[in-house]
GROMACS .gro file of C-alpha atoms in nm:
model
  388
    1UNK     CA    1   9.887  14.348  -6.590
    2UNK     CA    2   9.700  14.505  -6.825
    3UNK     CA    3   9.646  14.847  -6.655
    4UNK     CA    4  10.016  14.843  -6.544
    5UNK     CA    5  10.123  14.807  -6.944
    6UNK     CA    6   9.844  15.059  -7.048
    7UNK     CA    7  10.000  15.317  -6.814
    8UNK     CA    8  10.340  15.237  -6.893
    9UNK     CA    9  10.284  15.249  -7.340
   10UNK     CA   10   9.951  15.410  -7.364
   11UNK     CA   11   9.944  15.806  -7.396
   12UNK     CA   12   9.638  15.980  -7.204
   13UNK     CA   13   9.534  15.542  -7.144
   14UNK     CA   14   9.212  15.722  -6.943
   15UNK     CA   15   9.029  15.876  -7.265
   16UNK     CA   16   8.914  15.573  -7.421
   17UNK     CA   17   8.652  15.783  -7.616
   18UNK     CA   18   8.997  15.911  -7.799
   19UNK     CA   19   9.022  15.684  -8.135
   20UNK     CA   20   9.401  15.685  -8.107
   21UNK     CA   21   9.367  15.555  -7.725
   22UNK     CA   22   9.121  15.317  -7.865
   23UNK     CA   23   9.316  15.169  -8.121
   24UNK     CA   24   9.630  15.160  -7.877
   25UNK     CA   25   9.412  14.994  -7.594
   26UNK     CA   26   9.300  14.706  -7.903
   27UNK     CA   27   9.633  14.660  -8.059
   28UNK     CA   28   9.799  14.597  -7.674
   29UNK     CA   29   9.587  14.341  -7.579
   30UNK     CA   30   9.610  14.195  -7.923
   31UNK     CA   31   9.982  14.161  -7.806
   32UNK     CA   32   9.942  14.039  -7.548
   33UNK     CA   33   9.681  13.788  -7.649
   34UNK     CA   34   9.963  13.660  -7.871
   35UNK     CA   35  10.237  13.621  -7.604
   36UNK     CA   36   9.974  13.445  -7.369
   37UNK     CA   37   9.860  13.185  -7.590
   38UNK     CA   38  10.176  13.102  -7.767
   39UNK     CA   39  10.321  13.033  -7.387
   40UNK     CA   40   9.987  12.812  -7.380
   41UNK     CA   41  10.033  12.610  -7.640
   42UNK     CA   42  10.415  12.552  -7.553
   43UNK     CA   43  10.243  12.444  -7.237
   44UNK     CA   44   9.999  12.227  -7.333
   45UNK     CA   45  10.215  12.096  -7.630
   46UNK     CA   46  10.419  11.920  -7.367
   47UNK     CA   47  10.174  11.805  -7.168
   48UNK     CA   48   9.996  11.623  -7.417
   49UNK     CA   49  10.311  11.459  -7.526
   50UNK     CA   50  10.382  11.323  -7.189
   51UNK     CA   51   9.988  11.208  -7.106
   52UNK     CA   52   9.950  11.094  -7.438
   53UNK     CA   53   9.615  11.275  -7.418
   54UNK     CA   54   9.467  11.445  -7.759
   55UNK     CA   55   9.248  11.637  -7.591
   56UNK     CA   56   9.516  11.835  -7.465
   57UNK     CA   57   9.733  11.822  -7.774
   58UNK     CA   58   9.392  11.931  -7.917
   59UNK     CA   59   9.362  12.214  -7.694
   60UNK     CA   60   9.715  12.273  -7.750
   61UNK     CA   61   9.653  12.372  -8.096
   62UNK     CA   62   9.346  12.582  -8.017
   63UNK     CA   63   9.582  12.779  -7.864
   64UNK     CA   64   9.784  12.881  -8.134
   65UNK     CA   65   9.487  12.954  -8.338
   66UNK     CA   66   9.383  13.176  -8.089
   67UNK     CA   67   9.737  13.339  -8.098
   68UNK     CA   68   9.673  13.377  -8.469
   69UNK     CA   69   9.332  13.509  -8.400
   70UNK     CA   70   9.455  13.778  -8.200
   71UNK     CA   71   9.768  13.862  -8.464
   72UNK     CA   72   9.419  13.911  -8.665
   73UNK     CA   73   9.291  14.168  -8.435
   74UNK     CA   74   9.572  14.314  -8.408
   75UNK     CA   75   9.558  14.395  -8.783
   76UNK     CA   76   9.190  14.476  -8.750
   77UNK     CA   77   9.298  14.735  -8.543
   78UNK     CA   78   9.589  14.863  -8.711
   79UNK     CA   79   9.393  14.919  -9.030
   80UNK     CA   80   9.086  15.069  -8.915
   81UNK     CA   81   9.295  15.386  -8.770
   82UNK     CA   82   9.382  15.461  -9.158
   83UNK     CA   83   9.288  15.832  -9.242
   84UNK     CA   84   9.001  15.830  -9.548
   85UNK     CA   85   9.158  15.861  -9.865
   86UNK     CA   86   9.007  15.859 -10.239
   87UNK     CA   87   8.878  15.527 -10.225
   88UNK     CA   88   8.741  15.492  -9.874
   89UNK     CA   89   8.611  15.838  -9.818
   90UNK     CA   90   8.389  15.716  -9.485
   91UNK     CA   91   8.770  15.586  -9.315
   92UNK     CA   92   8.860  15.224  -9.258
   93UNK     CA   93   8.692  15.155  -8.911
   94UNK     CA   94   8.526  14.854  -9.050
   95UNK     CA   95   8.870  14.638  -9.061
   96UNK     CA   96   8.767  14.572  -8.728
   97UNK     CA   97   8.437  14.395  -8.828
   98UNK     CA   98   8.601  14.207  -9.092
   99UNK     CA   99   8.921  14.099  -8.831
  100UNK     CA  100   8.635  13.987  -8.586
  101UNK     CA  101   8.464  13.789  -8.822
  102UNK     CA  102   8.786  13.642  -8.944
  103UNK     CA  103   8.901  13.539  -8.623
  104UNK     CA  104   8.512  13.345  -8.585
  105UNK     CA  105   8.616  13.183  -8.840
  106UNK     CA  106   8.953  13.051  -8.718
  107UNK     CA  107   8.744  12.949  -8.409
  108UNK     CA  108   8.471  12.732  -8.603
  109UNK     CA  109   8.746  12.570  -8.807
  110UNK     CA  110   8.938  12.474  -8.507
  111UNK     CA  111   8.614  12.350  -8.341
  112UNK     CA  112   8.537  12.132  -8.681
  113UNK     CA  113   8.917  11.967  -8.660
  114UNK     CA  114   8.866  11.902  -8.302
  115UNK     CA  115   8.560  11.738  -8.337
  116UNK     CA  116   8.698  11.519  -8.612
  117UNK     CA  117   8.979  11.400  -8.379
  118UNK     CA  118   8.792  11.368  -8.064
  119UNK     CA  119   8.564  11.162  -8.271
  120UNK     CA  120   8.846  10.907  -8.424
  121UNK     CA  121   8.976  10.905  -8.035
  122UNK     CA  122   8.670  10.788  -7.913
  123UNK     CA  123   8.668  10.493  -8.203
  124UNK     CA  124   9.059  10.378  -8.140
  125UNK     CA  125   9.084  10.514  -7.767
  126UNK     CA  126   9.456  10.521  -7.665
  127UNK     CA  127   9.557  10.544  -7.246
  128UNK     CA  128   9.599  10.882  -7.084
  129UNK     CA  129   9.862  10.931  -6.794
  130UNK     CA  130   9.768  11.179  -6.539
  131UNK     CA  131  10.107  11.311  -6.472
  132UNK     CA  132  10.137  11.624  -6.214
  133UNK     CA  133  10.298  11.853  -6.429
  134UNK     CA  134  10.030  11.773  -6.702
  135UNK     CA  135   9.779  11.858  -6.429
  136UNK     CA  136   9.949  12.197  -6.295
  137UNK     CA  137  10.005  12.286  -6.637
  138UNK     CA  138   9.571  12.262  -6.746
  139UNK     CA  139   9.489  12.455  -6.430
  140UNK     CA  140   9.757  12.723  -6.500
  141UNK     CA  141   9.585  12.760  -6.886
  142UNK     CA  142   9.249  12.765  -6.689
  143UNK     CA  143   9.342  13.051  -6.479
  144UNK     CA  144   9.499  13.249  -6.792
  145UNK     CA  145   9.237  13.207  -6.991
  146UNK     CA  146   8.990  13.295  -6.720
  147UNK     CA  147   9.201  13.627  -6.684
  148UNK     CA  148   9.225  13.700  -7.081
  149UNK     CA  149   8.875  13.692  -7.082
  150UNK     CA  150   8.810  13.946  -6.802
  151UNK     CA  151   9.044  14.176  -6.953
  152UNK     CA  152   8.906  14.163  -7.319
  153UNK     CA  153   8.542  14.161  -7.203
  154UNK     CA  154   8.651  14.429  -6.985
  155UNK     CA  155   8.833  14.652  -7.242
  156UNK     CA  156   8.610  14.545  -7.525
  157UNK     CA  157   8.323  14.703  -7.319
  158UNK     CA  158   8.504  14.982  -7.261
  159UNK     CA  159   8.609  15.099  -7.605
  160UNK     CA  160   8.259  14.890  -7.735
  161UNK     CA  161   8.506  14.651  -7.945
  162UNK     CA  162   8.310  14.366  -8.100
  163UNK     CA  163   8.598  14.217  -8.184
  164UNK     CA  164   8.787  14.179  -7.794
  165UNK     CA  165   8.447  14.099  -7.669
  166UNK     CA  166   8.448  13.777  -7.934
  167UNK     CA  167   8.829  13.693  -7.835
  168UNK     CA  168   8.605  13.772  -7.451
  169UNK     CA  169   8.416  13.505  -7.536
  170UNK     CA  170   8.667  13.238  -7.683
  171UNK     CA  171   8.888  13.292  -7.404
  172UNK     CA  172   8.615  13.204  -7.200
  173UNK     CA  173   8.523  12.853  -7.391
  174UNK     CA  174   8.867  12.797  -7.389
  175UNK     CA  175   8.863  12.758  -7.024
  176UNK     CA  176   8.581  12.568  -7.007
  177UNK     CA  177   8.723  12.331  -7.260
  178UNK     CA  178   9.054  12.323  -7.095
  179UNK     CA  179   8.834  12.233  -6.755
  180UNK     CA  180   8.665  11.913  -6.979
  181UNK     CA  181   9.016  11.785  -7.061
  182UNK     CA  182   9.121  11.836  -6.676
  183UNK     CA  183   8.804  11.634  -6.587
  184UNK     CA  184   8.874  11.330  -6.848
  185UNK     CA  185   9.252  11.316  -6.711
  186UNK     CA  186   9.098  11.283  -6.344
  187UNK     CA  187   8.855  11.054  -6.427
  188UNK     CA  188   9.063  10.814  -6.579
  189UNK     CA  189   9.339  10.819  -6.352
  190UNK     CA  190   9.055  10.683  -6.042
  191UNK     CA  191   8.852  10.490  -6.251
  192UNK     CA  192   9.014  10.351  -6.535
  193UNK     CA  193   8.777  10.506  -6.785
  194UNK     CA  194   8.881  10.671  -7.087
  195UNK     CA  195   8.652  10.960  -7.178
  196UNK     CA  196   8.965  11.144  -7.336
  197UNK     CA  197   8.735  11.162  -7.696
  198UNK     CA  198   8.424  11.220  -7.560
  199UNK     CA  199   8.558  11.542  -7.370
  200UNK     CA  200   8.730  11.612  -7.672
  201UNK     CA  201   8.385  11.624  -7.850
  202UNK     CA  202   8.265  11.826  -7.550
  203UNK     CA  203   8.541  12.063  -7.588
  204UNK     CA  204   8.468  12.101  -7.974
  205UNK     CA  205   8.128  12.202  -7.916
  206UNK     CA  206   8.208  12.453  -7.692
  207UNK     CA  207   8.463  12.635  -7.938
  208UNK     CA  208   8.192  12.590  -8.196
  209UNK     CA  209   7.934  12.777  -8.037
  210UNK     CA  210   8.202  13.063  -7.939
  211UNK     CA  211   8.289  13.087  -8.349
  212UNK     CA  212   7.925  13.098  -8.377
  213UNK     CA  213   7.881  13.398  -8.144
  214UNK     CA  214   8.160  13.602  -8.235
  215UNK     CA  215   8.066  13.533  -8.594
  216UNK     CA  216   7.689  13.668  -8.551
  217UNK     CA  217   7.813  13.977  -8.347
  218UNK     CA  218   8.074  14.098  -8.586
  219UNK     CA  219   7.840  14.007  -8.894
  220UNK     CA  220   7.555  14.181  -8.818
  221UNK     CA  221   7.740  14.537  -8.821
  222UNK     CA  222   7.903  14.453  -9.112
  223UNK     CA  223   7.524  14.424  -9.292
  224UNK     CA  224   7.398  14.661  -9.131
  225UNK     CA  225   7.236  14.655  -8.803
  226UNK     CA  226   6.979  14.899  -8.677
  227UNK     CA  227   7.127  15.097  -8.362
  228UNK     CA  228   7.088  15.022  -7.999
  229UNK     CA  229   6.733  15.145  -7.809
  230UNK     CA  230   7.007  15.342  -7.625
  231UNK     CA  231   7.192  15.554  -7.860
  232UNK     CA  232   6.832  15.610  -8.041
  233UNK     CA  233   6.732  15.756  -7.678
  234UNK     CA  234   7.047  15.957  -7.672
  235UNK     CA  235   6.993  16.117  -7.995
  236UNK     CA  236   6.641  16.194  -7.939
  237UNK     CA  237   6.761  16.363  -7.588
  238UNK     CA  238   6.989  16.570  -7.724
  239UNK     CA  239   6.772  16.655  -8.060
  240UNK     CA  240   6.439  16.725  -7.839
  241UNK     CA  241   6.626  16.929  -7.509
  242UNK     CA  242   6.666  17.229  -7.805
  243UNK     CA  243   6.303  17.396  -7.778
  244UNK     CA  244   6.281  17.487  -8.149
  245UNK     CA  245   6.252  17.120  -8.203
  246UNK     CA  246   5.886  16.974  -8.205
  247UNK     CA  247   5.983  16.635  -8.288
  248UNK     CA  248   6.167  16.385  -8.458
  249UNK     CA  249   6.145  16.117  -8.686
  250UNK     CA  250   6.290  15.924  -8.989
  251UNK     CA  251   6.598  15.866  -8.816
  252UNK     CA  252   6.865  15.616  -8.991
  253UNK     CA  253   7.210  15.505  -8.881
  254UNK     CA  254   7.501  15.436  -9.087
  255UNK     CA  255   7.795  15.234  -8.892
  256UNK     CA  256   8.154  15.261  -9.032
  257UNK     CA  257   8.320  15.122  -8.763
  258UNK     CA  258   8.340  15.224  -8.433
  259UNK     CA  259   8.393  15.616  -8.403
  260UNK     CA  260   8.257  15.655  -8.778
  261UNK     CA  261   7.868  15.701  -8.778
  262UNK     CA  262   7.677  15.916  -8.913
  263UNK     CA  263   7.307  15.986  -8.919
  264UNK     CA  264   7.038  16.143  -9.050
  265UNK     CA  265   6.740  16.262  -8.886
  266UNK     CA  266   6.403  16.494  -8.988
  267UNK     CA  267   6.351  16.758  -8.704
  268UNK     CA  268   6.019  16.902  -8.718
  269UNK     CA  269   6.012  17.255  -8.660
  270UNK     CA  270   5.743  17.588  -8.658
  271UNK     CA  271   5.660  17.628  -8.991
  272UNK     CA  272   5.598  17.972  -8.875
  273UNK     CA  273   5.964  18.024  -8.748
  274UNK     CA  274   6.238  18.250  -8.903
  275UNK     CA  275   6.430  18.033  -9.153
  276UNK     CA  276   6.762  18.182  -9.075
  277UNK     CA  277   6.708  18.143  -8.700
  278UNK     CA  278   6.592  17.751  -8.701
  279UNK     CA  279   6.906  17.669  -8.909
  280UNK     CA  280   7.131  17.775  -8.660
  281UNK     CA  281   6.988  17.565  -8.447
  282UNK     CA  282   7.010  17.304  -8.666
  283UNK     CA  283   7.378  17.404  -8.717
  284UNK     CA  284   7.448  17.354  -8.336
  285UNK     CA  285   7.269  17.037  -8.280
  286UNK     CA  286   7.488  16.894  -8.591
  287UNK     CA  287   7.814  16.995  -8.429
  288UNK     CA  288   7.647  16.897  -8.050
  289UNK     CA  289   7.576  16.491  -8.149
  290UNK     CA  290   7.959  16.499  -8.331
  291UNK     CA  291   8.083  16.654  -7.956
  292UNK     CA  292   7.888  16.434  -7.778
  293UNK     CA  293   7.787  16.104  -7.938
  294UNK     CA  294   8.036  16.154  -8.180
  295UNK     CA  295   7.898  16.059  -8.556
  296UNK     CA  296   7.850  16.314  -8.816
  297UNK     CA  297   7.506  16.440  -8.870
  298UNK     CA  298   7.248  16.572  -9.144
  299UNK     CA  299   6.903  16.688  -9.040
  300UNK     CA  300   6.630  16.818  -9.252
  301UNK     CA  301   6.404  17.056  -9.119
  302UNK     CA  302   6.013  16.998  -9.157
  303UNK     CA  303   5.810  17.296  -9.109
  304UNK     CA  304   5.480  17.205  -8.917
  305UNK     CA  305   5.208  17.460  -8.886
  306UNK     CA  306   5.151  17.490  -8.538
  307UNK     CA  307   4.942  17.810  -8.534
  308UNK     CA  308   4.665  17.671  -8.773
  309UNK     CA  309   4.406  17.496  -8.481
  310UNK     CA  310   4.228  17.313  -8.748
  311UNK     CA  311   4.554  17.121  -8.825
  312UNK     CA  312   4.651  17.013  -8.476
  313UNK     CA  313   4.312  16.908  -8.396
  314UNK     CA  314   4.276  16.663  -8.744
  315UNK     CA  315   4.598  16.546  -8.647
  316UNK     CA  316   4.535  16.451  -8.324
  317UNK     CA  317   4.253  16.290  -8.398
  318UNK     CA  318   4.374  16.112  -8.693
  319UNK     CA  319   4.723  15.995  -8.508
  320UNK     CA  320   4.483  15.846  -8.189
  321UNK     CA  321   4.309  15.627  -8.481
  322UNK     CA  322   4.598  15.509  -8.639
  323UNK     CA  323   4.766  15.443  -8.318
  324UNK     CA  324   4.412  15.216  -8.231
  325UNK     CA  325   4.357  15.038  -8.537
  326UNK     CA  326   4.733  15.011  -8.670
  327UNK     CA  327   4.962  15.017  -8.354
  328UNK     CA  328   5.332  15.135  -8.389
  329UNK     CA  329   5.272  15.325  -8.727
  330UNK     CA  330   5.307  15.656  -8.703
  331UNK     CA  331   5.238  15.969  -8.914
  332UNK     CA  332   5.408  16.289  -8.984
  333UNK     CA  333   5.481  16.590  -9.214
  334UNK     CA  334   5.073  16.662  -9.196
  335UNK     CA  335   4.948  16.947  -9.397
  336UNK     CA  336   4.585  16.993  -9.525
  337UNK     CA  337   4.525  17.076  -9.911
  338UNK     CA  338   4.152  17.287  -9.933
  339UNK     CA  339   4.000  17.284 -10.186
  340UNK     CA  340   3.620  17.395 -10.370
  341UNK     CA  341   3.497  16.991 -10.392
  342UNK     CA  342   3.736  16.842 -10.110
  343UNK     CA  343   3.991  16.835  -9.888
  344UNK     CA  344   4.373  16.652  -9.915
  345UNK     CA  345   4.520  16.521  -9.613
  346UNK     CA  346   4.920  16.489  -9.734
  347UNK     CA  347   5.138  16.353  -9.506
  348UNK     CA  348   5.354  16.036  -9.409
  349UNK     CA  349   5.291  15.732  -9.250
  350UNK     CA  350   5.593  15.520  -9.094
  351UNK     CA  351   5.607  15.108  -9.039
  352UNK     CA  352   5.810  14.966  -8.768
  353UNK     CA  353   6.014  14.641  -8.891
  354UNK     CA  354   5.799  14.329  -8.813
  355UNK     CA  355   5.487  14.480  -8.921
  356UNK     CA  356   5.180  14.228  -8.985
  357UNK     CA  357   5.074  14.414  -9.221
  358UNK     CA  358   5.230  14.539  -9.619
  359UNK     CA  359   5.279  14.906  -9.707
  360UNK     CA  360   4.976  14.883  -9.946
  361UNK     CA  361   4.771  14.738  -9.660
  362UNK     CA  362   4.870  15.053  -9.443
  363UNK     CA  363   4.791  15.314  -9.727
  364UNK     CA  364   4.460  15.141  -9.761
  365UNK     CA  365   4.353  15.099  -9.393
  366UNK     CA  366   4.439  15.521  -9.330
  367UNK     CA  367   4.216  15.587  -9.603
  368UNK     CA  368   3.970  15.419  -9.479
  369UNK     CA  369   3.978  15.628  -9.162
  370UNK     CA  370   4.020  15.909  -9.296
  371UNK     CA  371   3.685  15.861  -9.518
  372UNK     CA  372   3.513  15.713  -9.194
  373UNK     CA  373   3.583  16.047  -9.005
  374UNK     CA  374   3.551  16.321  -9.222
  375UNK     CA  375   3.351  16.366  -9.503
  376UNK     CA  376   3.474  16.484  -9.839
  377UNK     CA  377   3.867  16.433  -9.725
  378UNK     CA  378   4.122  16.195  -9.903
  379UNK     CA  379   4.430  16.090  -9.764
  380UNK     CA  380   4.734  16.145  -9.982
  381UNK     CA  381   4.989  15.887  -9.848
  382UNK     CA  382   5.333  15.839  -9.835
  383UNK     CA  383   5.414  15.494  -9.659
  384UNK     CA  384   5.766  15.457  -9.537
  385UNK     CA  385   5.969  15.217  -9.388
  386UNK     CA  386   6.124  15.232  -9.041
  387UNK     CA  387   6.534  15.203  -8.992
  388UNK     CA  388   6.548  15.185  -8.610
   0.00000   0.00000   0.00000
């Protein structure tokens, strides 16, 4: 259904890298996320009135919070196509963030209610009729839901929405939930038992761990997350396949939303090289990762002799002894400072995250090794701090 609609309203519906196809592809399944669950609760609505069951009336009402939820998204989407203005220069793309968190939020607060109720159902249980249409009705909202999900997860992935992939995700607890309150209504129509609460409870708990996910995946870019393994790869690809380009390093992300990133990077180059030659290249690898990765870029260019031998061989030497005695810092920007009494060794040293070590720790440990392997030569350290 989804493809047919996206055909039929959806200009060009096969360049999802296209923001505008982006936002159309978010804001149509918002719709119809709205349309789906408000039949749903209608549904469900009546079938809990005539099983008596509040698990289903329960479920009912998860429903139309998930009908509001996707109203949210819809909004998220809406809003984060706004063109910058004065006040937002960096555009509005992180509506979408704040519309999937919201919606988390709608989920754990319909998880808390439900628990409450299941919980005074299981203390004053009342009987549960196991009608057929109550029955046809659960595994109709079982199917749906199962299909919302695909479609979200499916689209989400495509246009890398956090926001579909946590309505992905609720759909999906939604029809697990659904398939709890089935279960109960079985279970007491063959054995007499009435486990209506306790598979409300069960049913709870699964909604609460789906707020709980969607919240922690639509948070954490909204903080600030360090970028995927993948897209660092991609950059690095693209940065390193120009040959003027010795290396890389002091790369940092900044996420605006999806479609708005922009990064900064140092690209070491010959130091020897002319100036006005390297920053043209520079110039069309900035305009290369907006083409092809599409984020705004800034790199600085680091001049590294590469004709001095005395240079390359200290720092080889020196990087092979970090790498030994401090693993996963690295050093960069080396130069070497001669003078009548001694010798500077400036350059930088950079800590990955997690590091068992401090920064002061680091500065003093190089030293050391410096002093250890050559004599008369003093490190002159500038210990940074890794962003990806």
């Amino acid at each position: 259904m989804i493809t047919l609609l996206s055909r039929i309203f959806i200009k060009n519906h096969d360049q999802a890298e296209d923001q505008g196809v982006r936002r159309a592809y978010g804001m149509l399944c918002s719709i119809v996320g709205i349309g789906l669950n408000v039949l749903l609760f209608m549904g469900k609505y009546l079938a809990g009135v005539l099983s008596g069951s509040i698990a289903i009336t329960a479920d009912a009402f998860n429903n139309l919070s998930d009908a509001g939820s996707s109203f949210i998204t819809l909004v998220g989407f809406r809003f984060s196509g706004m063109k910058p203005d004065a006040d937002h220069p960096f555009g509005h793309g992180r509506f979408e963030y704040i519309s999937g968190f919201g919606v988390s939020m709608v989920i754990m607060l319909m998880g808390f209610e439900l628990l409450k109720t299941s919980i005074e159902k299981i203390r004053t249980p009342e009987p549960v009729e196991a009608g057929v249409l109550p029955v046809l009705i659960l595994c109709v909202s079982i199917c749906v839901k199962l299909y919302m999900s695909y479609y979200n997860r499916k689209i989400g992935t495509r246009i890398d929405s956090e926001a579909m992939k946590a309505t992905a995700m609720d759909s999906l607890s939604d029809s697990v939930a659904t398939l709890a309150v089935l279960f109960s209504m079985i279970v007491a129509h063959f054995t007499g038992y009435n486990i209506d609460g306790w598979c409300g409870c069960i049913v709870a708990c699964f909604v609460l761990y789906a707020g709980y996910s969607a919240a922690r995946d639509t948070l954490n870019p909204l903080l600030g997350q360090p970028p995927s393994p993948e897209f660092v790869e991609e950059i690095k690809k693209l940065v390193l396949a120009h040959e003027e380009i010795i290396g890389i390093h002091d790369l940092v992300v900044h996420d605006y939303g999806p479609g708005r990133r922009m990064i900064s990077l140092h690209g070491e180059v010959p130091g020897n090289s002319d100036i006005f030659e390297i920053h043209d290249v520079i110039d069309r690898i900035e305009k290369e990762l907006n083409q092809k990765l599409g984020c705004e870029a800034v790199i600085h260019m680091d001049p590294i002799e590469v004709d001095n031998e005395k240079v390359a061989e200290i720092r080889s030497i020196l990087a092979l002894k970090i790498a030994e005695r401090l693993e996963g810092v690295t050093i960069h920007d080396l130069r070497m400072v001669q003078g009548p009494t001694h010798t500077n060794l400036v350059f930088d040293a950079v800590v990955p995250y997690g590091f068992n070590r401090t920064h002061a720790q680091v500065k003093e440990e190089i030293e050391k090794i410096v002093q250890e392997t050559w004599e008369n030569y003093y490190a002159v350290i500038q210990v940074e701090q890794s962003y990806i």
